[in-house]
Each structure stands twice: as structure tokens, then as C-alpha cells.
JSON list of C-alpha atoms in Angstrom, two decimals:
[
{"chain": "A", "resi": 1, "resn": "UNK", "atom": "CA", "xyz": [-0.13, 9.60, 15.00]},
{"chain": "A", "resi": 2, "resn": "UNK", "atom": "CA", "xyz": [-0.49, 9.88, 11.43]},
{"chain": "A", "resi": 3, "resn": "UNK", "atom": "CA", "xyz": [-2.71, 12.56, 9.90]},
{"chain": "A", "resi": 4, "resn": "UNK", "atom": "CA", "xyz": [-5.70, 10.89, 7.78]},
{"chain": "A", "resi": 5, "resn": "UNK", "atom": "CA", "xyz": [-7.41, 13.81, 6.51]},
{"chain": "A", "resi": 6, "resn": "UNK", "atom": "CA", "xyz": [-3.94, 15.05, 4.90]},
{"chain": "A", "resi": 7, "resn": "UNK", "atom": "CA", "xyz": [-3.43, 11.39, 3.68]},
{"chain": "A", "resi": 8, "resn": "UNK", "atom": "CA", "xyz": [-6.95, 11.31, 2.07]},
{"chain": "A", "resi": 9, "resn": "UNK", "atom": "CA", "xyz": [-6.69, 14.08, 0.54]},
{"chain": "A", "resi": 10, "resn": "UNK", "atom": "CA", "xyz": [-3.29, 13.44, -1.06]},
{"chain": "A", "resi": 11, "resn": "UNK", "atom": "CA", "xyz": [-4.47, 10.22, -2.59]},
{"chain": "A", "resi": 12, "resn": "UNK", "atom": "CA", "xyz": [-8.14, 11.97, -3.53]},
{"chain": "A", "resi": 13, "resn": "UNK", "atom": "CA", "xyz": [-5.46, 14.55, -5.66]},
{"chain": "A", "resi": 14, "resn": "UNK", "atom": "CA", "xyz": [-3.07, 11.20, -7.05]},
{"chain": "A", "resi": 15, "resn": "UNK", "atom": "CA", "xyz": [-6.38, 8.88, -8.04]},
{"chain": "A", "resi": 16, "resn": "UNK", "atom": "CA", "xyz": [-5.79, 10.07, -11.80]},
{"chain": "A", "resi": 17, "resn": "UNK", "atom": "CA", "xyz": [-2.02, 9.76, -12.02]},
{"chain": "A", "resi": 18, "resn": "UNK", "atom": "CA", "xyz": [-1.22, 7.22, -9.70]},
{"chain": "A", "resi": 19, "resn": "UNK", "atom": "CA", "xyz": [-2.00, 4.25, -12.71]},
{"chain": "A", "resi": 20, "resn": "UNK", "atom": "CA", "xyz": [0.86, 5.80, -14.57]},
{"chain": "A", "resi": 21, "resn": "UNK", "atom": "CA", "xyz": [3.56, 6.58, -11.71]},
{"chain": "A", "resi": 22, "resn": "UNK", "atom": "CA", "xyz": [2.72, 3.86, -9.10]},
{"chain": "A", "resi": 23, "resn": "UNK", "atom": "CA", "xyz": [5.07, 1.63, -11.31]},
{"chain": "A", "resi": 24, "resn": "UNK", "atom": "CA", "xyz": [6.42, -0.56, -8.08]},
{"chain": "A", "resi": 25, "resn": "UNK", "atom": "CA", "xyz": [2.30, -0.97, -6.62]},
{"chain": "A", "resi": 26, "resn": "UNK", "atom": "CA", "xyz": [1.67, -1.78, -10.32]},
{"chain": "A", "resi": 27, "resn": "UNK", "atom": "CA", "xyz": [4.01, -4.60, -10.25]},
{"chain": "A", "resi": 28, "resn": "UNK", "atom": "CA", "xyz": [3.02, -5.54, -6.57]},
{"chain": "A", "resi": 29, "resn": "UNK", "atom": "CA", "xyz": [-0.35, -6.03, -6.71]},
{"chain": "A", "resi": 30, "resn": "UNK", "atom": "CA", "xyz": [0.30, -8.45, -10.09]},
{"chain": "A", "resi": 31, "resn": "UNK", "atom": "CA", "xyz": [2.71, -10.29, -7.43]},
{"chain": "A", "resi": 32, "resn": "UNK", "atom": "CA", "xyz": [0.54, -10.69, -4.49]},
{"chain": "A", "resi": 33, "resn": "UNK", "atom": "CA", "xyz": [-2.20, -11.73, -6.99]},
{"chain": "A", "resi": 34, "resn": "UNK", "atom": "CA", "xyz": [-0.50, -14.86, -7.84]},
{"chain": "A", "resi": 35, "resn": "UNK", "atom": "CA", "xyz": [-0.76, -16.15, -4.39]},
{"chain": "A", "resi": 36, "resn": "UNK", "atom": "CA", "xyz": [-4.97, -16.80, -4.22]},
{"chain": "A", "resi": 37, "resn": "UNK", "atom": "CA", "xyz": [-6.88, -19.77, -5.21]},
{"chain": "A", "resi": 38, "resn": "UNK", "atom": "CA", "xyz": [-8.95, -19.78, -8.20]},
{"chain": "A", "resi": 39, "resn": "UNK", "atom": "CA", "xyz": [-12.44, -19.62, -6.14]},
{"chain": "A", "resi": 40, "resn": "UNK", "atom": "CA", "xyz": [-13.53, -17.77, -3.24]},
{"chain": "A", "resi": 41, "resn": "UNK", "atom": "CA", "xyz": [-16.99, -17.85, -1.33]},
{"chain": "A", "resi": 42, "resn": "UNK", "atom": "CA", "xyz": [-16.70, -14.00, 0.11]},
{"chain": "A", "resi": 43, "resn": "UNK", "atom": "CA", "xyz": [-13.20, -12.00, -0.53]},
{"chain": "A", "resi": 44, "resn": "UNK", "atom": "CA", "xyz": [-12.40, -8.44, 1.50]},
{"chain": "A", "resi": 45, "resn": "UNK", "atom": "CA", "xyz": [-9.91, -6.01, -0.11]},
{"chain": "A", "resi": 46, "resn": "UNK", "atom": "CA", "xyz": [-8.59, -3.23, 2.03]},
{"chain": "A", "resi": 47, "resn": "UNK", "atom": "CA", "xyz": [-7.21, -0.45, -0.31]},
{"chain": "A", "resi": 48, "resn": "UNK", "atom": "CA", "xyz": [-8.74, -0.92, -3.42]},
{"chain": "A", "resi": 49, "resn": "UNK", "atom": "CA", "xyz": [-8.09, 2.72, -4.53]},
{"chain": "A", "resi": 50, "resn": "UNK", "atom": "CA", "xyz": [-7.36, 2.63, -8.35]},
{"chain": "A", "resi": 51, "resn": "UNK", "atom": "CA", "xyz": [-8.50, -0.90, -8.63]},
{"chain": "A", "resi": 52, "resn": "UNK", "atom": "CA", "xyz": [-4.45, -2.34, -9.31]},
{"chain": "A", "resi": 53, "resn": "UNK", "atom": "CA", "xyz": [-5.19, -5.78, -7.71]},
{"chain": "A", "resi": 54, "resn": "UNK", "atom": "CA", "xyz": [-8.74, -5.85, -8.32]},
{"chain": "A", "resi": 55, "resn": "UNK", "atom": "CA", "xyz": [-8.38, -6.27, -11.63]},
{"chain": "A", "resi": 56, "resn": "UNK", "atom": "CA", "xyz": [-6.05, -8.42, -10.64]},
{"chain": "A", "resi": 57, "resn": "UNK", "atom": "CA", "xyz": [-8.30, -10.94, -8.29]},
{"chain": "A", "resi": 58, "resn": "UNK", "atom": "CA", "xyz": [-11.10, -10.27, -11.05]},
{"chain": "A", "resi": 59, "resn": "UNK", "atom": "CA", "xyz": [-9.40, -12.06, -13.64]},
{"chain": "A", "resi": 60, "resn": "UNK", "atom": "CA", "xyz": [-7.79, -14.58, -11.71]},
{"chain": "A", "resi": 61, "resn": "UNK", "atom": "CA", "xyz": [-10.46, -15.88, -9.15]},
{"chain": "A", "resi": 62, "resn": "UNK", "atom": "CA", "xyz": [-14.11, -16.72, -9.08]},
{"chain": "A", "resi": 63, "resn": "UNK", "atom": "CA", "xyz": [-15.59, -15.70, -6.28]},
{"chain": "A", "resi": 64, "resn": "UNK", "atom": "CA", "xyz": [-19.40, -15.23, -4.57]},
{"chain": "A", "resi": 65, "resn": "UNK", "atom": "CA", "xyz": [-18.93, -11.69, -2.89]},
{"chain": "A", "resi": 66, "resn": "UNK", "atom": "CA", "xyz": [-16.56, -9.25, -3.10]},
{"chain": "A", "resi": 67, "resn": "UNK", "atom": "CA", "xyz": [-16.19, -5.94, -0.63]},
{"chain": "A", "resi": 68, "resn": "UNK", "atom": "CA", "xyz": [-13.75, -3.33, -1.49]},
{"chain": "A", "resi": 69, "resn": "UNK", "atom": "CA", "xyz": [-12.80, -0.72, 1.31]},
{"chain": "A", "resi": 70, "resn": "UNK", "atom": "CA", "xyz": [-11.12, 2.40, 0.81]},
{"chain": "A", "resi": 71, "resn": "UNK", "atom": "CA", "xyz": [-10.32, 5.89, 2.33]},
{"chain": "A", "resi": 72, "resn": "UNK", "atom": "CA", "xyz": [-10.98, 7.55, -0.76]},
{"chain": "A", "resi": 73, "resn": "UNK", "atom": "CA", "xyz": [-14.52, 7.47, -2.81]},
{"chain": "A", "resi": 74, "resn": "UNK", "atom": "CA", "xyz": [-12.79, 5.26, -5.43]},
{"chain": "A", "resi": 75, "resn": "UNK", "atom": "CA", "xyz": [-15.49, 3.40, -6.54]},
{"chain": "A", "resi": 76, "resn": "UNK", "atom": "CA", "xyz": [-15.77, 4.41, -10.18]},
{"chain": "A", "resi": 77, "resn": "UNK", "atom": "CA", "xyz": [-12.32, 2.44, -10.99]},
{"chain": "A", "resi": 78, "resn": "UNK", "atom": "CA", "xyz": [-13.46, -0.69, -10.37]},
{"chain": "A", "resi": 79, "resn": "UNK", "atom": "CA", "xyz": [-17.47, -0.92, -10.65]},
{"chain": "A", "resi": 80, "resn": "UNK", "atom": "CA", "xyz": [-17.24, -2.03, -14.19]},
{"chain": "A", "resi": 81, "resn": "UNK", "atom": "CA", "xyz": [-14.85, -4.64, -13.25]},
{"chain": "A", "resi": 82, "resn": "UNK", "atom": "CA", "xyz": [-18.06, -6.91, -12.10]},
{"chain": "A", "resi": 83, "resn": "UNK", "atom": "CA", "xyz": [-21.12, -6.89, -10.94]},
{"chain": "A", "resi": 84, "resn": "UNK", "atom": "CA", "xyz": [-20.54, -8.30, -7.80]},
{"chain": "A", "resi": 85, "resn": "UNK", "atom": "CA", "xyz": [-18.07, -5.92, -6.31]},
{"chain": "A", "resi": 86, "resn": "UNK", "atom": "CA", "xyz": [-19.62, -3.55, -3.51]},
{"chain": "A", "resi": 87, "resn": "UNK", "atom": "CA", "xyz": [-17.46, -0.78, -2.68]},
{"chain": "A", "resi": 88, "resn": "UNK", "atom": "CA", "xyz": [-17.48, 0.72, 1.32]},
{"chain": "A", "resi": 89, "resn": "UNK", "atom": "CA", "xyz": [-15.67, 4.16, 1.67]},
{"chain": "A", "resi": 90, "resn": "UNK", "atom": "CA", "xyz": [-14.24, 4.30, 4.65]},
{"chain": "A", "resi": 91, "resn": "UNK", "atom": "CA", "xyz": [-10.86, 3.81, 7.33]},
{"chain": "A", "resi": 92, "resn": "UNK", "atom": "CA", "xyz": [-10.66, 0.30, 7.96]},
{"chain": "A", "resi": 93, "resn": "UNK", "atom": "CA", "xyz": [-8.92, 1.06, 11.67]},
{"chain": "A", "resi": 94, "resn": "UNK", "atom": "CA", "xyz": [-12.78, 2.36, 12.06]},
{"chain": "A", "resi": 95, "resn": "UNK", "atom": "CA", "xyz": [-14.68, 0.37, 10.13]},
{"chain": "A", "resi": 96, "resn": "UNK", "atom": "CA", "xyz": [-16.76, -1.99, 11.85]},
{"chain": "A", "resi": 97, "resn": "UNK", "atom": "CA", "xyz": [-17.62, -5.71, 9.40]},
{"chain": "A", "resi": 98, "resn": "UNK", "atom": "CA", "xyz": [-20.30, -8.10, 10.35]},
{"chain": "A", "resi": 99, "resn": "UNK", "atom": "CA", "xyz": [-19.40, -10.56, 8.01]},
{"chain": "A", "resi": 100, "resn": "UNK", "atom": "CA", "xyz": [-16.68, -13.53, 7.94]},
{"chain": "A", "resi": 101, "resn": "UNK", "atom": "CA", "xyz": [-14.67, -13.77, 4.64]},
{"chain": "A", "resi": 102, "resn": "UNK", "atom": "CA", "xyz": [-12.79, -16.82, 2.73]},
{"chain": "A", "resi": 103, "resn": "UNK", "atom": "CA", "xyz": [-9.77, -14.20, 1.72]},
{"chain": "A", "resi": 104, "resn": "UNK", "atom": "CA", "xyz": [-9.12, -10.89, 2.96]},
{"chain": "A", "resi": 105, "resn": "UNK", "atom": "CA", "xyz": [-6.42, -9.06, 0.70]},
{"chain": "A", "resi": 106, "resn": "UNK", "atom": "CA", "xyz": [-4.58, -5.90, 0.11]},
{"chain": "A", "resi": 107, "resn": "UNK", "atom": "CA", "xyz": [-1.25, -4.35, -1.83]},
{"chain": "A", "resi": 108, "resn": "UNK", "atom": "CA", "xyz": [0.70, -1.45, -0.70]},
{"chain": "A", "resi": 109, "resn": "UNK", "atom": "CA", "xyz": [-2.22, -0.07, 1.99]},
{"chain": "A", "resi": 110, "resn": "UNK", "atom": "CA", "xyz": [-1.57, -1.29, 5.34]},
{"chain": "A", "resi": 111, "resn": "UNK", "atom": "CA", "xyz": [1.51, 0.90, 6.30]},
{"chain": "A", "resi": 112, "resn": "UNK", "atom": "CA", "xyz": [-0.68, 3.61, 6.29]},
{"chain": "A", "resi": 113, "resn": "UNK", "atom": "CA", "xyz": [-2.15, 2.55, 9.59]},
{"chain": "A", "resi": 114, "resn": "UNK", "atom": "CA", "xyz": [-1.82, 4.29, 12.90]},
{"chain": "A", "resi": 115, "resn": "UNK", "atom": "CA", "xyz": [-1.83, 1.12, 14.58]},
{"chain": "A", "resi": 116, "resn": "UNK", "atom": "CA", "xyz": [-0.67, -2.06, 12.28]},
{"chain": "A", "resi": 117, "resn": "UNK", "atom": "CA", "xyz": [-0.60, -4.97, 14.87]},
{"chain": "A", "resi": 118, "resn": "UNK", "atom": "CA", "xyz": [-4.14, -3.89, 15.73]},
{"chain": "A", "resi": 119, "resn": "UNK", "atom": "CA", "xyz": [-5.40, -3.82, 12.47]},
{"chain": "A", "resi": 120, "resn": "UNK", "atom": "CA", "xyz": [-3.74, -7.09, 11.69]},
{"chain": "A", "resi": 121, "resn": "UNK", "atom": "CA", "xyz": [-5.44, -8.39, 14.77]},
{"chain": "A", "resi": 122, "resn": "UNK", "atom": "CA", "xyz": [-8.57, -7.00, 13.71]},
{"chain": "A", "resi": 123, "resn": "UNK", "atom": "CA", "xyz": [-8.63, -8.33, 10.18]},
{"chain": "A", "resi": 124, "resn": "UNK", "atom": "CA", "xyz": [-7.97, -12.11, 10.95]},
{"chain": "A", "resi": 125, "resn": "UNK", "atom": "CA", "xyz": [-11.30, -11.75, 13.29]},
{"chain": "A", "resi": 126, "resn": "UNK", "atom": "CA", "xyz": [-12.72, -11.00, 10.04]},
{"chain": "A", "resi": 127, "resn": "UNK", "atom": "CA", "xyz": [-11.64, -14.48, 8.63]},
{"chain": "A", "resi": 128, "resn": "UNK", "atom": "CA", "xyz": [-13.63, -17.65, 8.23]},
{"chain": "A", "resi": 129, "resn": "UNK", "atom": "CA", "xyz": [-12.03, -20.99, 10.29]},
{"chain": "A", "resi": 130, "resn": "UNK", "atom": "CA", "xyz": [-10.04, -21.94, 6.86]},
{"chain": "A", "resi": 131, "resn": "UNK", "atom": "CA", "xyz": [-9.76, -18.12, 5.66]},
{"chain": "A", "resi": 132, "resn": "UNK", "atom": "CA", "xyz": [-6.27, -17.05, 4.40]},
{"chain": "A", "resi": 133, "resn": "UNK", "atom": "CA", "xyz": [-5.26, -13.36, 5.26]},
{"chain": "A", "resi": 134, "resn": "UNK", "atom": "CA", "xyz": [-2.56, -12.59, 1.89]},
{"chain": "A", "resi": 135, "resn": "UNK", "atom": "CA", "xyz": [-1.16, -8.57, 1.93]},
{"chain": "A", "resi": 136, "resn": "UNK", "atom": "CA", "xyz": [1.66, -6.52, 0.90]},
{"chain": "A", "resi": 137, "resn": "UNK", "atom": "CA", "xyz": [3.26, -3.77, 2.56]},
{"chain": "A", "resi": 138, "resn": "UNK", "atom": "CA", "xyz": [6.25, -1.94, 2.25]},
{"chain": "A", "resi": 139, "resn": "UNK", "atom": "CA", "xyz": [9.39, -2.83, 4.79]},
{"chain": "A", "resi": 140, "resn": "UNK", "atom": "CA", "xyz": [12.16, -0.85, 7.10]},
{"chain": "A", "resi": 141, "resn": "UNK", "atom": "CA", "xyz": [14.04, -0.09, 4.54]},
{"chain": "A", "resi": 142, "resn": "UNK", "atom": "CA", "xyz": [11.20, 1.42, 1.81]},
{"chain": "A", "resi": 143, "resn": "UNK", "atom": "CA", "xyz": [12.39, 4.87, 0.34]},
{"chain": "A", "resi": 144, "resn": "UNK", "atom": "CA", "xyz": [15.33, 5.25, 3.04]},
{"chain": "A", "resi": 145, "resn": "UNK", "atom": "CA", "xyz": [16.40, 7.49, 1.03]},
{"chain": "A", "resi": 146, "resn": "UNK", "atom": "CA", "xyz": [13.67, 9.99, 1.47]},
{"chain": "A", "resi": 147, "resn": "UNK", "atom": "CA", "xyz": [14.08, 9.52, 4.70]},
{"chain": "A", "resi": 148, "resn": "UNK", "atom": "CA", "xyz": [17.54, 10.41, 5.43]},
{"chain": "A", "resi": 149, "resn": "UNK", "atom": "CA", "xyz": [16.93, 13.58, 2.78]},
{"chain": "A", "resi": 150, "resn": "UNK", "atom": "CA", "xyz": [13.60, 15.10, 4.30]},
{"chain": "A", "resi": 151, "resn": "UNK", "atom": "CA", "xyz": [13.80, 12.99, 7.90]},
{"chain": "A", "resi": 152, "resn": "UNK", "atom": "CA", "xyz": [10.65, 11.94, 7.84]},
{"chain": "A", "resi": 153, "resn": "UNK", "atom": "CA", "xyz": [9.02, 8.53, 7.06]},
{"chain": "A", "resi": 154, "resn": "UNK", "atom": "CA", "xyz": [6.43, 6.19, 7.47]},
{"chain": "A", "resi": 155, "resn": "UNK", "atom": "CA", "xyz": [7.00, 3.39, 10.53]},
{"chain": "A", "resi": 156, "resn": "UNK", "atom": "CA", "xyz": [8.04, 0.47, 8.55]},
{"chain": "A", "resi": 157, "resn": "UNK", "atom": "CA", "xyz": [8.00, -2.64, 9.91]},
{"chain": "A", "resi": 158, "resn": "UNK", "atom": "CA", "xyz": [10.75, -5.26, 9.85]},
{"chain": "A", "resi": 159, "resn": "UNK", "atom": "CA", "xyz": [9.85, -8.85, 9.52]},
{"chain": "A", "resi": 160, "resn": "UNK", "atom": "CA", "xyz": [11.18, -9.96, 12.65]},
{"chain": "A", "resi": 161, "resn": "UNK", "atom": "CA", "xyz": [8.66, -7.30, 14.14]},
{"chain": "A", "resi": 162, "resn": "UNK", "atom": "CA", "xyz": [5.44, -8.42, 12.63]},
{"chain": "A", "resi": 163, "resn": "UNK", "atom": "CA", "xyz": [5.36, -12.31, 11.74]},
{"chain": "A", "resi": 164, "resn": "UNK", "atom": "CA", "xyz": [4.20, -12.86, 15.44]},
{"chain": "A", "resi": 165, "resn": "UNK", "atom": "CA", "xyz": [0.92, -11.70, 14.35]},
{"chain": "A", "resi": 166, "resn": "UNK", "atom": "CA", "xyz": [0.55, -14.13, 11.48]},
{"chain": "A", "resi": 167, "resn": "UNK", "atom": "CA", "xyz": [0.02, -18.14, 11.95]},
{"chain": "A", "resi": 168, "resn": "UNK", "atom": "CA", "xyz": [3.28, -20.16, 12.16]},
{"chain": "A", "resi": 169, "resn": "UNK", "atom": "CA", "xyz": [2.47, -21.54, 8.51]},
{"chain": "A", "resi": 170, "resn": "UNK", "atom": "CA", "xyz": [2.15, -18.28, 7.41]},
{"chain": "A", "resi": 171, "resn": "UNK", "atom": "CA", "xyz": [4.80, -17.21, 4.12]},
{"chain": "A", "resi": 172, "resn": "UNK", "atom": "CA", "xyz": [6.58, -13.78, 4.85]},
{"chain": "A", "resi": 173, "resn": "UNK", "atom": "CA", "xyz": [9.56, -12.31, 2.36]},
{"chain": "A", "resi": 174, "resn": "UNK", "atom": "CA", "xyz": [10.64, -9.02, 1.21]},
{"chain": "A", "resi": 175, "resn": "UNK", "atom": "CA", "xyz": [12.29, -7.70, -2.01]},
{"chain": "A", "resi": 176, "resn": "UNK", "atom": "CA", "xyz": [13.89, -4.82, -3.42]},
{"chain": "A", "resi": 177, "resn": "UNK", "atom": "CA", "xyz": [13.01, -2.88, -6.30]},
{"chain": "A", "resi": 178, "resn": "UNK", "atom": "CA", "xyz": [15.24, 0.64, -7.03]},
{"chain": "A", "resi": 179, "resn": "UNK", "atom": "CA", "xyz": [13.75, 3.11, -9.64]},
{"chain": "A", "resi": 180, "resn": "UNK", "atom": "CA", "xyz": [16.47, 5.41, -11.61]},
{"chain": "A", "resi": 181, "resn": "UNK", "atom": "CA", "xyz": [15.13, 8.72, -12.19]},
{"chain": "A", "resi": 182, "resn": "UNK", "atom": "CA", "xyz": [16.65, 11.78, -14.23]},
{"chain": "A", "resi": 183, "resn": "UNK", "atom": "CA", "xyz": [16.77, 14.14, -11.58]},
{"chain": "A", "resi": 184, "resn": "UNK", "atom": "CA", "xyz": [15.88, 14.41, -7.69]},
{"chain": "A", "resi": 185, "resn": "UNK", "atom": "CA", "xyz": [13.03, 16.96, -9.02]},
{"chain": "A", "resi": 186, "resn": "UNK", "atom": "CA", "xyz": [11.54, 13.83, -10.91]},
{"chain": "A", "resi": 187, "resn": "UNK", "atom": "CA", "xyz": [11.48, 11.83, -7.78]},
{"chain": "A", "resi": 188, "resn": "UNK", "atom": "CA", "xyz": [9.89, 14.90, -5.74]},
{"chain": "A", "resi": 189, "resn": "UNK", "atom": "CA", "xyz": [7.25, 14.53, -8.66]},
{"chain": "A", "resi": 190, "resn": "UNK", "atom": "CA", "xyz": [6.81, 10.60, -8.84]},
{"chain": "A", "resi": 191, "resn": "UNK", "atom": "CA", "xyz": [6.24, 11.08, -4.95]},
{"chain": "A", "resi": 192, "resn": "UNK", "atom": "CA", "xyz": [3.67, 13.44, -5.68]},
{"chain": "A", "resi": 193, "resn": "UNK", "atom": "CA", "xyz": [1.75, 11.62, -8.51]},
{"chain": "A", "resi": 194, "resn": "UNK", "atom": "CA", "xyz": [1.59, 8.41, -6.20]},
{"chain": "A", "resi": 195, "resn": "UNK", "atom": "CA", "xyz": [0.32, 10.28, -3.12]},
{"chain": "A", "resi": 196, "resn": "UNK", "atom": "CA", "xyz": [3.45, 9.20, -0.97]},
{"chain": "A", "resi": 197, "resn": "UNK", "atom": "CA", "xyz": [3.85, 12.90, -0.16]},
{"chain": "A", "resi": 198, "resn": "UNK", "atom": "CA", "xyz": [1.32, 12.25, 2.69]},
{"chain": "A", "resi": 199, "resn": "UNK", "atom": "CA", "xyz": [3.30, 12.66, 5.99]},
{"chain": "A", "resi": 200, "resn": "UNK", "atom": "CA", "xyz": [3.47, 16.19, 6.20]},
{"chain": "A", "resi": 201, "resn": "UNK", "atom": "CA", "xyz": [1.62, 19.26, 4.61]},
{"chain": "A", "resi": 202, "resn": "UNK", "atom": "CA", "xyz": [5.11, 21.66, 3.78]},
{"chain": "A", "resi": 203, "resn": "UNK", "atom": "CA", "xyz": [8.55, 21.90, 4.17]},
{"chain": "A", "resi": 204, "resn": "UNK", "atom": "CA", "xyz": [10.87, 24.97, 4.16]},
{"chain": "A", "resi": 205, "resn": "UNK", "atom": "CA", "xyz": [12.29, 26.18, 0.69]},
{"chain": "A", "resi": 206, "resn": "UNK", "atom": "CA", "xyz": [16.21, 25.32, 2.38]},
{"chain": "A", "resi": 207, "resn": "UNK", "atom": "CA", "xyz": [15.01, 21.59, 3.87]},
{"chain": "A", "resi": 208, "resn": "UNK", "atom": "CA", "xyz": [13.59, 21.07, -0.14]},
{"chain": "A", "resi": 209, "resn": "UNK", "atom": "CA", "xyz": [17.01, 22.39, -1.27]},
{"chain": "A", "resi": 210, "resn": "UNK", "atom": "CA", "xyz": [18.99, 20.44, 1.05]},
{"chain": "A", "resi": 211, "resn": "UNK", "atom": "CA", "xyz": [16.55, 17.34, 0.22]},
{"chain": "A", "resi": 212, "resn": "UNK", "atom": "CA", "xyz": [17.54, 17.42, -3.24]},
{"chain": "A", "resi": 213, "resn": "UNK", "atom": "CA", "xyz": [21.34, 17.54, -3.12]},
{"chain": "A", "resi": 214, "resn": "UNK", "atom": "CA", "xyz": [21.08, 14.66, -1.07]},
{"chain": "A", "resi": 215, "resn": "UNK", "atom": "CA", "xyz": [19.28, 12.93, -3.37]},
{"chain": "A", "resi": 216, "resn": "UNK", "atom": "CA", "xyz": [21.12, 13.60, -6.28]},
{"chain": "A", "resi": 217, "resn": "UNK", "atom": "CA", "xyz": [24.88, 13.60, -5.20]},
{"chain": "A", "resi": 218, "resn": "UNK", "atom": "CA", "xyz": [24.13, 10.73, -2.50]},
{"chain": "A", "resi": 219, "resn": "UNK", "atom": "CA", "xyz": [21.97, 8.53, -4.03]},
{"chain": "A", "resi": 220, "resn": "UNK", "atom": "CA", "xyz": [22.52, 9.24, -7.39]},
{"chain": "A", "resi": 221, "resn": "UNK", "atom": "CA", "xyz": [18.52, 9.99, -7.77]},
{"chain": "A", "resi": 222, "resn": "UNK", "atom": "CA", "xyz": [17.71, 6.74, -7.08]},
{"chain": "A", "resi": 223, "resn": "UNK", "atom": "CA", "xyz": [14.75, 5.51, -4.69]},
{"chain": "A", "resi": 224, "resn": "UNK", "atom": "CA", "xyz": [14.32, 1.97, -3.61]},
{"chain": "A", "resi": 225, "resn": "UNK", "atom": "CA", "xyz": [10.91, 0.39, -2.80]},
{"chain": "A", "resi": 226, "resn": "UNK", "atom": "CA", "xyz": [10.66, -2.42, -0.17]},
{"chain": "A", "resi": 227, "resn": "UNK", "atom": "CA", "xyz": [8.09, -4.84, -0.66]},
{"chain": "A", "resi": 228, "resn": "UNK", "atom": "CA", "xyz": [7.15, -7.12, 2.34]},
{"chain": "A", "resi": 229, "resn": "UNK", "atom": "CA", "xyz": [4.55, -9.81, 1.46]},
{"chain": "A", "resi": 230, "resn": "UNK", "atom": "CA", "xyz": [2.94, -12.16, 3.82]},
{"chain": "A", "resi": 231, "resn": "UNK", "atom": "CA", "xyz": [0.67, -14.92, 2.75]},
{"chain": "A", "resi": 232, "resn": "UNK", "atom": "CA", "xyz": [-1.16, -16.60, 5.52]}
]
């Protein structure tokens, strides 16, 4: 079971650098945005946080209503983005909507849940008869090499293990993206600054140490992102 209060506060501590270091969200959330319609009746976004793809939609697509969710009080990066935009802080696995919406979206959020075929599940209730559900989330092979180094990581999903929950029309690829950094220190730090860091509170000063060489004589201090995107 993942540990939300540690995640919530890790991203709480990241809000003000994660514009800067979050290159690969960055790019993601410009990617996913290219896949909605220019008008929308009501839209939900799950994991609005620093506001990446709602500047995104805000630009790109008229819409009636817009509800932003988040686990963090985030808010103040996107209120001036328009009028219309109400902003719910909150867990969407305990969230509870009353409303139907025309497009329910989110980038780089929904790995973070403790259970992501139920909140998959959950969100298409949310959808109106001709509603289209569009994410991104990260795939089995996102930051492997984190995971070998500090053996721990996120539950990634393949593909193969979550396009049963989406319609048989529904659009579902993956990409790779690898960052170069100068040293494995710099990745520890990038980590940090984006709020990944969120699966566990410490780790011993020889499991750092050990991390690192890894890192940097294995890999070369290089750290690959896996994009999945599913547009339904």
C-alpha cells in the first residue's frame, strides 16, 4: 500500500521546483494535450498540481466547466488561468463526484494510485454516454534504473495489463525518453525536485552509496522515463 501522507508531502515540498526539473511531465502533458477536441461541455482533470496540462487544455479547448483535483492545495498555479476553473483538494481514490463530464484527463498522476484498475473503473462512471477518458502514466519500464539501484519502485503497469479496462476503440502506446545527467548525485537531486522521491521516507548512508555507483558505472547516469498514453 502506498503511503499518501509521505507522497503529499513530497510533492507539497517539489510544487516550486517541479516547473523547472519535471522536464519529461513538461513535455507529456504538451503530448497528451494534443489529443482533445477543441470544445468541451464539462472537463475533469485529476492531478492538476503545477497546472502543466492545464495550461495546456486552457489554450487549446473551449470548454463550459472545468474541475481540477489534486492531493496537494495547488490551486494558486492555475486560478489565473480562467475563470471557470474550480479547484477540489483532495485523493481522487476517495473523492466522491456527482457530476458526469464530456472529458476527464490527466498527465503523469495515476501511477500514484493504490489501486489503478479501480480508479480507472471509477473514473469512466464519471463519463457522459459520448465522454472520452484521455491520460498518461508512466509504464513497466519507467526509471528501471532506480529501481535496480535503490530496489524500490512504483507498480508500473504494462500495456497488456491495463487496456482491458479501456473500450476496444480505445488508443494505447508508450515511448521512451532517457535524460543524461552529470553525475548520479544530479539524478538523486532531479528526483528530489520532481517529488519522485515519494516511496519511502530514508535509506541507509551504504544503500545511498551503493545506489550511486550503480548509477554511475551501470547506467552511465542516465534515467529513462516511460510514458504510457491511452486515449479513449
Amino acid at each position: 500500500m502506498l503511503n499518501k501522507d509521505l507522497i503529499k508531502k513530497r510533492f507539497e515540498k517539489s510544487l516550486l521546483t517541479y516547473p523547472k526539473y519535471a522536464y519529461i511531465q513538461q513535455e507529456t502533458s504538451e503530448k497528451l494535450a494534443g489529443f482533445v477536441d477543441k470544445k468541451y461541455g464539462s472537463i475533469l482533470e485529476i492531478g492538476s498540481y503545477s497546472g502543466f496540462l492545464t495550461k495546456e487544455i486552457v489554450k487549446k479547448t473551449e470548454f463550459g466547466t472545468y474541475l481540477a483535483v489534486d492531493i496537494v492545495d495547488s490551486f494558486s498555479c492555475i486560478k489565473n488561468l480562467s475563470p471557470k476553473i474550480r479547484f477540489l483538494k483532495g485523493d481522487i481514490e476517495k473523492v466522491e463526484l456527482s457530476q458526469k463530464y464530456d472529458l476527464i484527463i490527466s498527465s503523469s498522476t495515476l501511477q500514484w494510485c493504490s489501486d489503478f484498475n479501480k480508479t480507472i473503473k471509477k473514473l469512466r462512471s464519471y463519463l457522459t454516454p459520448e465522454g472520452h477518458l484521455i491520460i498518461s502514466i508512466f509504464g513497466k519500464k519507467n526509471l528501471y534504473q532506480i529501481k535496480e539501484a535503490f530496489e524500490t519502485s512504483l507498480n508500473y503497469p504494462d500495456i497488456k495489463d491495463i487496456e482491458h479496462l479501456f473500450s476496444k476503440n480505445a488508443k494505447i502506446f508508450e515511448e521512451d525518453k532517457t535524460l543524461q545527467f552529470s553525475s548520479a548525485i544530479d539524478i538523486l537531486k532531479h528526483l528530489k525536485y520532481t517529488g519522485v522521491n515519494s516511496l519511502k521516507n530514508e535509506f541507509s548512508y551504504c544503500k545511498i552509496k551503493q545506489a550511486l555507483n550503480i548509477l554511475e558505472n551501470k547506467y552511465q547516469n542516465k534515467l529513462t522515463y516511460n510514458p504510457l498514453y491511452v486515449i479513449d
